[in-house]
Coordinates of C-alpha atoms in Angstrom, one line a residue:
Chain A
M1 CA -6.7 -35.1 -3.8
T2 CA -3.7 -33.0 -4.5
I3 CA -2.9 -29.8 -2.8
Q4 CA -3.8 -27.8 -5.9
Q5 CA -7.2 -29.4 -5.9
G6 CA -7.7 -28.6 -2.3
I7 CA -6.8 -24.9 -2.9
F8 CA -9.0 -24.8 -5.9
Y9 CA -12.0 -26.1 -3.9
I10 CA -11.4 -23.7 -1.0
F11 CA -11.2 -20.7 -3.4
S12 CA -14.1 -21.7 -5.6
F13 CA -16.3 -22.3 -2.5
L14 CA -15.3 -18.9 -1.2
T15 CA -16.1 -17.3 -4.6
V16 CA -19.6 -18.8 -4.8
L17 CA -20.4 -18.2 -1.2
S18 CA -19.3 -14.5 -1.2
A19 CA -20.9 -13.9 -4.6
S20 CA -24.2 -15.1 -3.3
M21 CA -23.8 -13.1 -0.2
V22 CA -23.4 -10.0 -2.3
I23 CA -27.0 -10.2 -3.4
L24 CA -28.3 -11.7 -0.2
S25 CA -26.9 -9.4 2.5
K26 CA -29.2 -6.6 3.5
N27 CA -26.5 -4.1 4.4
S28 CA -25.1 -2.4 1.3
V29 CA -21.6 -1.9 2.8
R30 CA -21.5 -5.5 3.8
A31 CA -22.6 -6.6 0.3
L32 CA -19.7 -4.5 -1.1
L33 CA -17.2 -6.1 1.2
F34 CA -18.4 -9.5 0.1
L35 CA -17.9 -8.4 -3.5
V36 CA -14.3 -7.5 -2.5
L37 CA -13.9 -11.1 -1.0
T38 CA -15.2 -12.4 -4.4
F39 CA -12.5 -10.6 -6.2
V40 CA -9.8 -11.8 -3.8
S41 CA -10.9 -15.4 -4.1
M42 CA -11.1 -15.1 -7.9
A43 CA -7.5 -13.8 -7.8
G44 CA -6.6 -16.9 -5.9
L45 CA -8.2 -19.0 -8.7
W46 CA -6.4 -17.1 -11.4
M47 CA -3.1 -17.7 -9.5
L48 CA -3.8 -21.5 -9.8
L49 CA -4.1 -20.9 -13.6
E50 CA -0.5 -19.7 -13.6
S51 CA -1.6 -16.2 -14.6
E52 CA 0.1 -14.5 -11.6
F53 CA 0.3 -11.1 -13.3
L54 CA -3.4 -10.8 -14.0
S55 CA -4.2 -12.2 -10.5
I56 CA -2.2 -9.6 -8.7
T57 CA -3.4 -6.9 -11.0
L58 CA -7.0 -7.9 -10.1
V59 CA -6.2 -7.3 -6.5
L60 CA -4.3 -4.1 -7.1
V61 CA -6.7 -2.4 -9.5
Y62 CA -10.1 -3.7 -8.5
V63 CA -9.7 -4.4 -4.8
G64 CA -7.2 -1.7 -4.1
A65 CA -8.6 1.1 -6.1
V66 CA -12.0 0.6 -7.8
M67 CA -13.7 -1.0 -4.8
V68 CA -12.3 1.6 -2.4
L69 CA -14.1 4.3 -4.5
F70 CA -17.3 2.2 -4.5
L71 CA -17.0 1.9 -0.8
F72 CA -16.4 5.6 -0.5
V73 CA -19.8 6.2 -2.3
V74 CA -21.8 3.4 -0.7
M75 CA -20.8 4.4 2.8
M76 CA -22.2 7.9 2.3
L77 CA -25.5 6.6 0.9
D78 CA -28.4 6.3 3.3
V79 CA -30.3 3.4 1.7
E80 CA -33.7 2.5 3.1
L81 CA -33.6 -1.2 3.5
A82 CA -37.4 -1.5 3.1
S83 CA -37.4 0.2 -0.2
V84 CA -34.7 -2.1 -1.5
H85 CA -36.7 -5.2 -0.7
E86 CA -40.0 -3.7 -1.8
G87 CA -40.3 -5.1 -5.3
F88 CA -38.8 -8.5 -4.4
T89 CA -42.0 -10.6 -4.9
R90 CA -43.3 -8.5 -7.7
Y91 CA -40.2 -9.1 -9.9
L92 CA -39.5 -12.6 -8.7
P93 CA -41.0 -14.5 -11.7
L94 CA -39.2 -12.2 -14.2
G95 CA -35.9 -12.5 -12.3
F96 CA -36.3 -16.2 -12.1
C97 CA -36.8 -16.5 -15.8
I98 CA -33.7 -14.4 -16.5
A99 CA -31.7 -16.4 -14.1
V100 CA -32.7 -19.7 -15.8
L101 CA -31.9 -18.3 -19.2
I102 CA -28.4 -17.2 -18.0
V103 CA -27.7 -20.6 -16.4
V104 CA -28.8 -22.5 -19.6
G105 CA -26.7 -20.2 -21.7
L106 CA -23.7 -20.7 -19.5
V107 CA -24.0 -24.4 -19.4
Y108 CA -24.4 -24.5 -23.1
A109 CA -21.4 -22.3 -23.8
V110 CA -18.9 -23.5 -21.2
G111 CA -20.4 -26.9 -20.4
P112 CA -18.6 -30.2 -20.8
K113 CA -19.4 -30.3 -24.5
N114 CA -17.2 -27.3 -25.3
F115 CA -14.8 -27.2 -22.4
G116 CA -14.5 -30.9 -21.4
L117 CA -11.2 -32.6 -21.1
E118 CA -11.6 -34.1 -24.6
S119 CA -11.9 -30.8 -26.4
V120 CA -9.5 -28.8 -24.1
P121 CA -6.7 -31.0 -22.6
I122 CA -4.9 -29.8 -19.4
P123 CA -2.0 -27.6 -20.6
A124 CA 1.5 -28.7 -19.4
P125 CA 2.6 -26.5 -16.4
H126 CA 5.2 -23.9 -17.2
P127 CA 8.7 -24.1 -15.7
V128 CA 9.4 -22.2 -12.5
D129 CA 11.3 -19.3 -14.2
F130 CA 8.5 -18.7 -16.8
S131 CA 7.7 -15.0 -16.8
N132 CA 4.1 -14.3 -17.3
I133 CA 4.6 -10.5 -17.6
E134 CA 7.3 -10.8 -20.3
R135 CA 5.0 -12.9 -22.5
L136 CA 2.0 -10.6 -21.9
G137 CA 4.2 -7.5 -22.7
I138 CA 5.5 -9.0 -25.9
I139 CA 2.1 -10.1 -27.2
L140 CA 0.5 -6.8 -26.2
Y141 CA 3.0 -4.7 -28.0
T142 CA 3.3 -6.8 -31.1
R143 CA 0.2 -8.7 -32.1
F144 CA -2.4 -6.7 -30.2
I145 CA -0.7 -3.3 -30.5
Y146 CA -3.7 -1.6 -32.3
P147 CA -6.4 -2.8 -29.9
F148 CA -4.2 -2.0 -27.0
E149 CA -3.4 1.6 -28.1
L150 CA -7.1 2.1 -29.1
A151 CA -8.1 1.1 -25.6
G152 CA -5.6 3.5 -24.2
V153 CA -6.9 6.4 -26.3
L154 CA -10.5 5.5 -25.4
L155 CA -9.7 5.6 -21.7
L156 CA -7.8 8.9 -22.0
S157 CA -10.8 10.5 -23.7
A158 CA -13.0 9.1 -20.9
I159 CA -10.7 10.7 -18.3
I160 CA -10.8 14.0 -20.2
S161 CA -14.6 14.0 -20.6
A162 CA -15.1 13.1 -16.9
I163 CA -12.9 15.9 -15.8
S164 CA -14.5 18.4 -18.2
L165 CA -18.0 17.4 -16.9
T166 CA -17.1 18.1 -13.3
F167 CA -14.9 21.1 -13.9
R168 CA -16.4 24.4 -12.8
Q169 CA -15.1 27.9 -13.4
R170 CA -14.1 29.8 -10.3
R171 CA -16.9 32.2 -9.3
E172 CA -16.3 36.0 -9.1
N173 CA -16.2 36.5 -5.3
N174 CA -14.8 33.1 -4.4
K175 CA -13.1 33.2 -1.0
A176 CA -11.3 29.9 -1.4
P177 CA -7.5 30.3 -1.2
D178 CA -5.6 30.2 -4.4
P179 CA -2.8 27.6 -4.0
H180 CA -0.6 29.2 -6.6
S181 CA -0.3 32.5 -4.9
Q182 CA 0.1 30.7 -1.6
V183 CA 3.0 28.6 -2.9
K184 CA 4.7 31.7 -4.3
A185 CA 4.6 33.5 -0.9
L186 CA 8.1 34.1 0.5
K187 CA 9.2 34.0 4.1
E188 CA 10.5 37.5 3.8
E189 CA 7.1 39.0 2.9
R190 CA 5.2 37.5 5.8
L191 CA 7.7 37.1 8.6
R192 CA 9.8 39.5 10.5
L193 CA 12.5 38.1 12.8
V194 CA 13.3 40.4 15.8
K195 CA 16.4 40.0 17.8
M196 CA 15.6 40.8 21.4
E197 CA 17.8 41.3 24.5
T198 CA 17.4 38.5 27.0
R199 CA 16.0 39.9 30.2
K200 CA 16.0 38.4 33.7
Chain B
M1 CA 3.6 -36.2 2.5
F2 CA 6.3 -36.0 5.2
D3 CA 8.4 -33.7 3.0
Y4 CA 5.5 -31.3 2.7
F5 CA 5.2 -31.3 6.5
I6 CA 8.9 -30.4 7.0
T7 CA 8.6 -27.6 4.4
L8 CA 5.5 -26.3 6.1
V9 CA 7.1 -26.3 9.5
W10 CA 10.2 -24.4 8.1
I11 CA 7.9 -21.8 6.5
V12 CA 6.0 -21.3 9.7
I13 CA 9.3 -20.9 11.6
K14 CA 10.5 -18.3 9.1
I15 CA 7.1 -16.4 9.3
L16 CA 7.3 -16.4 13.1
A17 CA 10.9 -15.0 13.0
I18 CA 9.8 -12.2 10.7
I19 CA 6.7 -11.3 12.6
V20 CA 8.3 -11.4 16.1
S21 CA 11.2 -9.2 15.0
L22 CA 8.7 -6.9 13.2
F23 CA 6.7 -6.5 16.4
L24 CA 9.8 -5.8 18.4
I25 CA 10.9 -3.2 15.8
A26 CA 7.4 -1.6 16.0
A27 CA 7.5 -1.5 19.8
Y28 CA 10.9 0.0 20.0
L29 CA 10.2 2.4 17.1
S30 CA 7.4 3.8 19.2
L31 CA 9.8 4.3 22.1
A32 CA 12.4 5.8 19.7
E33 CA 9.8 8.2 18.4
R34 CA 8.8 9.5 21.8
R35 CA 12.5 9.8 22.9
F36 CA 13.7 11.5 19.7
I37 CA 10.8 13.9 19.4
G38 CA 11.3 14.6 23.0
F39 CA 14.9 15.6 22.4
M40 CA 13.9 17.6 19.3
Q41 CA 11.4 19.5 21.4
D42 CA 13.8 20.0 24.2
R43 CA 12.2 17.7 26.7
I44 CA 13.3 14.3 28.0
G45 CA 10.5 11.9 27.0
P46 CA 9.7 8.6 28.7
N47 CA 12.8 7.5 30.7
R48 CA 11.3 6.0 33.9
V49 CA 10.5 2.3 33.0
G50 CA 13.8 0.5 32.9
P51 CA 17.2 2.0 32.0
Y52 CA 16.6 4.9 29.5
G53 CA 13.0 3.9 29.4
L54 CA 13.8 0.8 27.5
L55 CA 11.0 -1.2 29.1
Q56 CA 8.4 1.4 28.3
P57 CA 7.0 -0.3 25.1
I58 CA 6.5 -3.5 27.1
A59 CA 4.7 -1.7 29.9
D60 CA 2.5 0.1 27.3
G61 CA 1.7 -3.2 25.5
L62 CA 0.8 -4.8 28.8
K63 CA -1.4 -1.9 29.7
L64 CA -3.2 -1.9 26.4
F65 CA -3.6 -5.7 26.6
L66 CA -5.4 -5.6 29.9
K67 CA -7.7 -2.8 29.0
E68 CA -11.3 -3.3 28.1
I69 CA -12.4 -3.3 24.5
I70 CA -15.5 -1.1 24.2
I71 CA -17.8 -1.6 21.3
P72 CA -20.0 1.5 20.8
T73 CA -23.8 1.0 20.8
R74 CA -25.2 0.9 17.3
A75 CA -21.7 0.2 15.9
N76 CA -21.6 -2.5 13.2
Q77 CA -20.2 -5.2 15.5
Y78 CA -18.7 -7.6 13.0
L79 CA -17.0 -4.9 10.9
F80 CA -15.9 -3.1 14.0
V81 CA -14.0 -6.2 15.1
I82 CA -12.8 -7.2 11.6
A83 CA -11.3 -3.7 10.8
P84 CA -8.1 -4.0 12.9
V85 CA -7.6 -7.5 11.4
L86 CA -7.9 -6.1 7.9
S87 CA -5.4 -3.4 8.8
I88 CA -2.7 -5.7 10.2
G89 CA -3.1 -8.6 7.8
P90 CA -1.8 -6.9 4.6
A91 CA 0.9 -5.1 6.7
L92 CA 2.3 -8.4 7.7
A93 CA 1.6 -10.3 4.5
A94 CA 3.7 -7.9 2.5
W95 CA 6.8 -9.0 4.3
A96 CA 6.8 -12.4 2.6
V97 CA 8.6 -11.1 -0.5
I98 CA 11.2 -8.8 1.2
P99 CA 14.8 -10.0 0.7
F100 CA 16.9 -9.2 3.8
D101 CA 20.1 -10.5 2.2
Q102 CA 21.1 -12.5 -0.8
G103 CA 18.8 -15.5 -0.7
L104 CA 17.4 -14.5 2.7
V105 CA 13.7 -14.2 1.6
L106 CA 10.6 -16.1 2.5
A107 CA 9.1 -16.2 -1.0
N108 CA 11.3 -15.2 -3.9
I109 CA 8.6 -14.6 -6.5
N110 CA 9.2 -12.9 -9.8
I111 CA 6.4 -10.3 -9.4
G112 CA 7.4 -9.3 -5.9
L113 CA 7.1 -5.6 -6.4
L114 CA 3.6 -5.9 -7.9
Y115 CA 2.6 -8.1 -4.9
L116 CA 3.9 -5.5 -2.5
L117 CA 1.9 -2.7 -4.3
A118 CA -1.2 -4.9 -4.1
M119 CA -0.7 -5.6 -0.4
T120 CA -0.1 -2.0 0.5
S121 CA -3.2 -0.9 -1.4
L122 CA -5.3 -3.4 0.7
A123 CA -4.2 -1.7 3.9
I124 CA -6.8 1.1 3.3
Y125 CA -9.7 -1.3 4.0
G126 CA -8.9 -1.4 7.7
V127 CA -9.0 2.3 8.0
V128 CA -12.2 2.9 5.9
I129 CA -14.1 0.1 7.6
A130 CA -13.0 1.1 11.1
G131 CA -14.3 4.6 10.4
W132 CA -17.6 3.4 9.0
A133 CA -18.3 0.7 11.5
S134 CA -17.7 2.9 14.6
N135 CA -20.9 4.8 13.9
S136 CA -19.1 8.1 14.9
K137 CA -18.9 11.3 12.9
Y138 CA -15.2 11.9 13.7
A139 CA -14.2 8.4 12.8
F140 CA -16.2 8.5 9.6
L141 CA -14.6 11.8 8.5
G142 CA -11.2 10.4 9.2
S143 CA -11.8 7.4 7.1
L144 CA -13.2 9.4 4.2
R145 CA -10.1 11.6 4.2
S146 CA -7.9 8.7 4.4
A147 CA -9.6 6.9 1.5
A148 CA -9.3 9.8 -0.9
Q149 CA -5.7 10.5 0.2
I150 CA -4.4 6.9 -0.2
V151 CA -6.1 6.4 -3.6
S152 CA -4.5 9.6 -4.9
Y153 CA -1.0 8.9 -3.7
E154 CA -1.1 5.3 -4.8
I155 CA -1.0 6.5 -8.4
A156 CA 2.2 8.6 -8.0
M157 CA 3.7 5.7 -6.0
G158 CA 2.8 3.2 -8.8
F159 CA 4.4 5.4 -11.4
A160 CA 7.6 5.8 -9.3
I161 CA 7.7 2.0 -9.0
I162 CA 7.3 1.7 -12.8
G163 CA 10.4 3.8 -13.2
V164 CA 12.3 1.3 -10.9
V165 CA 11.0 -1.7 -12.8
L166 CA 12.2 0.0 -16.1
A167 CA 15.6 0.7 -14.7
A168 CA 16.1 -2.8 -13.1
G169 CA 14.4 -4.7 -15.9
S170 CA 12.7 -7.0 -13.3
M171 CA 9.9 -7.0 -10.7
N172 CA 11.8 -9.5 -8.5
L173 CA 13.1 -7.6 -5.5
T174 CA 16.3 -9.6 -5.3
E175 CA 17.1 -8.8 -9.0
I176 CA 16.3 -5.1 -8.4
V177 CA 18.9 -5.0 -5.7
L178 CA 21.4 -7.0 -7.8
A179 CA 20.9 -4.5 -10.7
Q180 CA 22.3 -1.8 -8.4
Q181 CA 25.6 -3.5 -7.8
G182 CA 28.8 -1.5 -8.0
G183 CA 28.9 1.0 -5.2
L184 CA 27.2 4.1 -3.8
F185 CA 26.8 5.9 -7.2
H186 CA 25.4 2.8 -8.9
W187 CA 22.4 2.7 -6.7
F188 CA 19.2 3.9 -8.3
W189 CA 18.8 7.0 -6.0
L190 CA 21.0 9.0 -8.4
P191 CA 19.4 8.3 -11.8
L192 CA 16.0 8.0 -10.3
L193 CA 16.3 10.9 -7.9
P194 CA 12.9 12.6 -8.7
L195 CA 11.1 9.2 -8.4
F196 CA 13.0 8.5 -5.2
V197 CA 11.7 11.8 -3.7
V198 CA 8.2 11.3 -5.0
Y199 CA 8.2 7.7 -3.7
W200 CA 9.3 8.7 -0.3
I201 CA 6.8 11.5 0.1
S202 CA 4.0 9.3 -1.2
A203 CA 5.1 6.6 1.2
V204 CA 4.7 9.0 4.1
A205 CA 1.3 9.9 2.8
E206 CA 0.3 6.3 2.3
T207 CA 1.2 5.4 5.9
N208 CA -0.9 8.3 7.2
R209 CA 2.1 9.8 9.0
L210 CA 2.7 13.5 9.6
P211 CA 2.6 15.9 7.8
F212 CA -0.1 13.9 5.9
D213 CA -2.0 12.5 8.9
V214 CA -5.3 14.2 8.2
A215 CA -6.9 10.8 8.8
E216 CA -6.1 11.2 12.5
G217 CA -5.8 15.0 12.8
E218 CA -6.1 15.3 16.6
S219 CA -6.8 19.0 16.5
E220 CA -9.7 18.6 14.1
I221 CA -11.3 15.2 14.4
V222 CA -9.9 13.9 17.7
A223 CA -8.1 10.8 16.5
G224 CA -9.8 10.1 13.2
F225 CA -10.7 6.6 12.3
H226 CA -9.6 4.8 15.5
V227 CA -11.3 7.2 17.9
E228 CA -13.7 4.6 19.1
Y229 CA -11.2 1.8 19.6
S230 CA -9.7 0.9 22.9
G231 CA -7.3 -1.6 24.4
I232 CA -5.8 -4.3 22.2
A233 CA -8.0 -3.3 19.2
F234 CA -6.4 0.2 19.2
S235 CA -2.9 -1.3 19.6
I236 CA -3.4 -3.4 16.6
F237 CA -4.0 -0.3 14.5
F238 CA -0.9 1.2 16.1
L239 CA 1.2 -1.9 15.3
S240 CA 0.1 -2.0 11.7
E241 CA 0.9 1.7 11.3
Y242 CA 4.5 1.0 12.5
A243 CA 4.8 -2.2 10.5
N244 CA 3.8 -0.2 7.4
M245 CA 6.3 2.5 8.2
T246 CA 9.1 -0.1 8.4
L247 CA 7.8 -1.8 5.3
V248 CA 7.9 1.4 3.1
S249 CA 11.4 2.2 4.6
V250 CA 12.7 -1.2 3.6
L251 CA 11.1 -0.8 0.2
S252 CA 12.7 2.5 -0.5
V253 CA 16.1 1.0 0.6
I254 CA 15.6 -2.0 -1.7
M255 CA 14.5 0.1 -4.7
F256 CA 16.7 3.1 -4.4
L257 CA 19.5 2.5 -2.0
G258 CA 20.9 -0.9 -3.0
G259 CA 19.2 -3.1 -0.4
W260 CA 21.7 -5.1 1.5
L261 CA 24.7 -4.0 -0.7
S262 CA 27.6 -2.4 1.1
P263 CA 28.1 1.3 0.4
F264 CA 31.9 0.8 0.2
E265 CA 31.6 -1.5 -2.8
G266 CA 34.2 -0.6 -5.5
I267 CA 36.3 1.6 -3.2
P268 CA 39.8 0.0 -3.0
V269 CA 40.7 -0.2 0.7
L270 CA 37.4 0.3 2.4
S271 CA 35.6 -2.5 0.5
T272 CA 38.0 -5.1 1.9
W273 CA 37.9 -3.7 5.4
F274 CA 34.1 -3.9 5.5
N275 CA 33.8 -7.1 3.6
W276 CA 32.9 -9.1 6.8
V277 CA 29.8 -7.1 7.5
P278 CA 26.8 -9.2 6.7
G279 CA 24.4 -7.6 4.2
I280 CA 21.5 -7.5 6.6
V281 CA 23.4 -5.1 8.8
W282 CA 23.7 -2.6 5.9
L283 CA 20.0 -3.1 5.2
M284 CA 19.1 -2.4 8.8
L285 CA 21.3 0.7 9.0
K286 CA 19.7 2.1 5.8
V287 CA 16.2 1.3 7.1
S288 CA 17.0 3.0 10.4
F289 CA 17.9 6.1 8.5
F290 CA 14.4 6.2 6.9
L291 CA 12.7 5.4 10.1
F292 CA 14.5 8.3 11.7
L293 CA 13.4 10.4 8.8
F294 CA 9.8 9.6 9.6
L295 CA 10.3 10.9 13.2
W296 CA 12.2 13.9 12.0
L297 CA 9.5 14.9 9.5
R298 CA 6.9 14.5 12.3
A299 CA 8.8 16.8 14.6
T300 CA 9.5 19.4 11.9
F301 CA 6.5 20.0 9.7
P302 CA 3.0 21.2 10.5
R303 CA 0.1 19.2 9.1
Y304 CA -0.8 19.8 5.5
R305 CA -4.1 21.3 4.6
Y306 CA -6.4 18.9 2.8
D307 CA -6.6 20.7 -0.5
Q308 CA -2.8 21.1 -0.5
I309 CA -2.4 17.4 -0.1
M310 CA -4.6 16.7 -3.1
R311 CA -2.8 19.4 -5.1
L312 CA 0.6 17.9 -4.3
G313 CA -0.5 14.4 -5.2
W314 CA -2.3 15.1 -8.5
K315 CA -0.8 18.2 -9.9
V316 CA 2.8 17.9 -8.9
F317 CA 3.8 14.3 -8.3
I318 CA 2.0 12.6 -11.2
P319 CA 3.4 14.9 -13.9
I320 CA 6.9 14.6 -12.4
T321 CA 6.8 10.8 -12.4
L322 CA 5.3 10.7 -15.9
I323 CA 8.1 12.8 -17.3
W324 CA 10.8 10.9 -15.5
I325 CA 9.6 7.6 -16.8
V326 CA 10.1 8.9 -20.3
V327 CA 13.6 10.1 -19.3
I328 CA 14.4 6.7 -17.9
A329 CA 13.2 5.0 -21.1
I330 CA 15.3 7.2 -23.2
A331 CA 18.3 6.6 -20.9
L332 CA 17.8 2.9 -21.3
K333 CA 17.6 3.1 -25.0
V334 CA 20.9 5.1 -25.4
N335 CA 22.6 3.0 -22.6
I336 CA 23.7 5.8 -20.3
A337 CA 26.7 4.6 -18.2
P338 CA 27.2 3.4 -15.5
W339 CA 23.6 2.6 -14.6
F340 CA 22.1 1.3 -17.9
S341 CA 25.2 0.3 -19.9
N342 CA 24.9 -3.4 -19.6
T343 CA 21.2 -3.7 -20.5

């Protein structure tokens, strides 16, 4: 077994373990932290696939920002554990059927027939100075420029609509301080320096 | 197999060298902080243990080491213990890609800057989990404040770093330093001045230092997220805070002040006089300046109000960085000398 294989098995074991702990753990905060661990170990797997940019971006965006906001919300929830596990036996048959369907679909789609070594041979490893980001940048801004820009516009409109949904007009007798007037305040208006004689 | 073993041993030795010196820096930074702020506030500060109080950090460390770790009742025990580990882990891991001199780097990877950004963004988990697991209102408030603050300032910080990547044309830290060759005025602090200022202030906010230390805020929420921690568990939070301070100082030196490059480069007589000085000395001198700035800021400014912190991050810094990225892109396109003439 080469070192790469060893690293692969460690990370894939971690991924499967933590992904199952996400749905098995009873505490919602702990489930979320296992989800974070899943992301981190997936990033390790992506690193093995020589896609270091995507791997680090996964850690940066999902682990460093999105999951923090999730954690922020989940920590403030007061979830009753009993109510979470209430419908477990009732929905078990349906859930089992769906799980079997998904597994069958996955095996059919990415099983050895389509993704075996015969149909997809192992790509030759890139040289050490191969820059993943450069390649990604070139292809994003040439071949995929329209989808890329469209995705950007879509995200921008999502930002604007989210802000406009939560934006509220200031009420009439609002006592909250207005930062603009505070920033404009000068030292001369508020402060009087007095020179005093020193006394024993 | 034996070759692998030798490489492994060498890497472990290098890691140990970095971590031990980092812990020493953190310990003596705490002493420097107390002494300097003491002088700024017209008092003496700790001067009893050893000459000039030089043994004070060791005495403090020993004291914290021997104290009992108290885990509050109804605290989430696993997470309570894991939180300090999550806090110090990324703070140390980030040092892997820092170049201390030409070639003096543990892992010279070509996405070094991105890796650093990812590692510093992980540091927040320690704070948030510590606050939640302690089962204390004050700790929880501190961690909520810290989460919102760090996520907000990360955006401005990321944009500032994009400007540096644009100017240097690389994410490799060694190449970023080499792109600034040619003396004091070739360093990126001048063409990227707004980004430099934004980066530095966001770095202070990211490390939860004054005047942005609402996560701790002694006068409002006692000590914030680590109020329930005692003994060595508390000192690990303390160490990771100081390691992070050193890290962001080193990063600002590498990105904006030419890393290990000599400030006398390109000046006829002085450059030959100071030729013998190793690069790491210049790096350390520049880093010391930023570390001093941390202490200076702490002694000078009152704590920001929370809404003012948010306003500064979202409404001031992000627009500034966005505009300056466009300016840099144009400057690159028209090859403004001397910074962008050769690209």
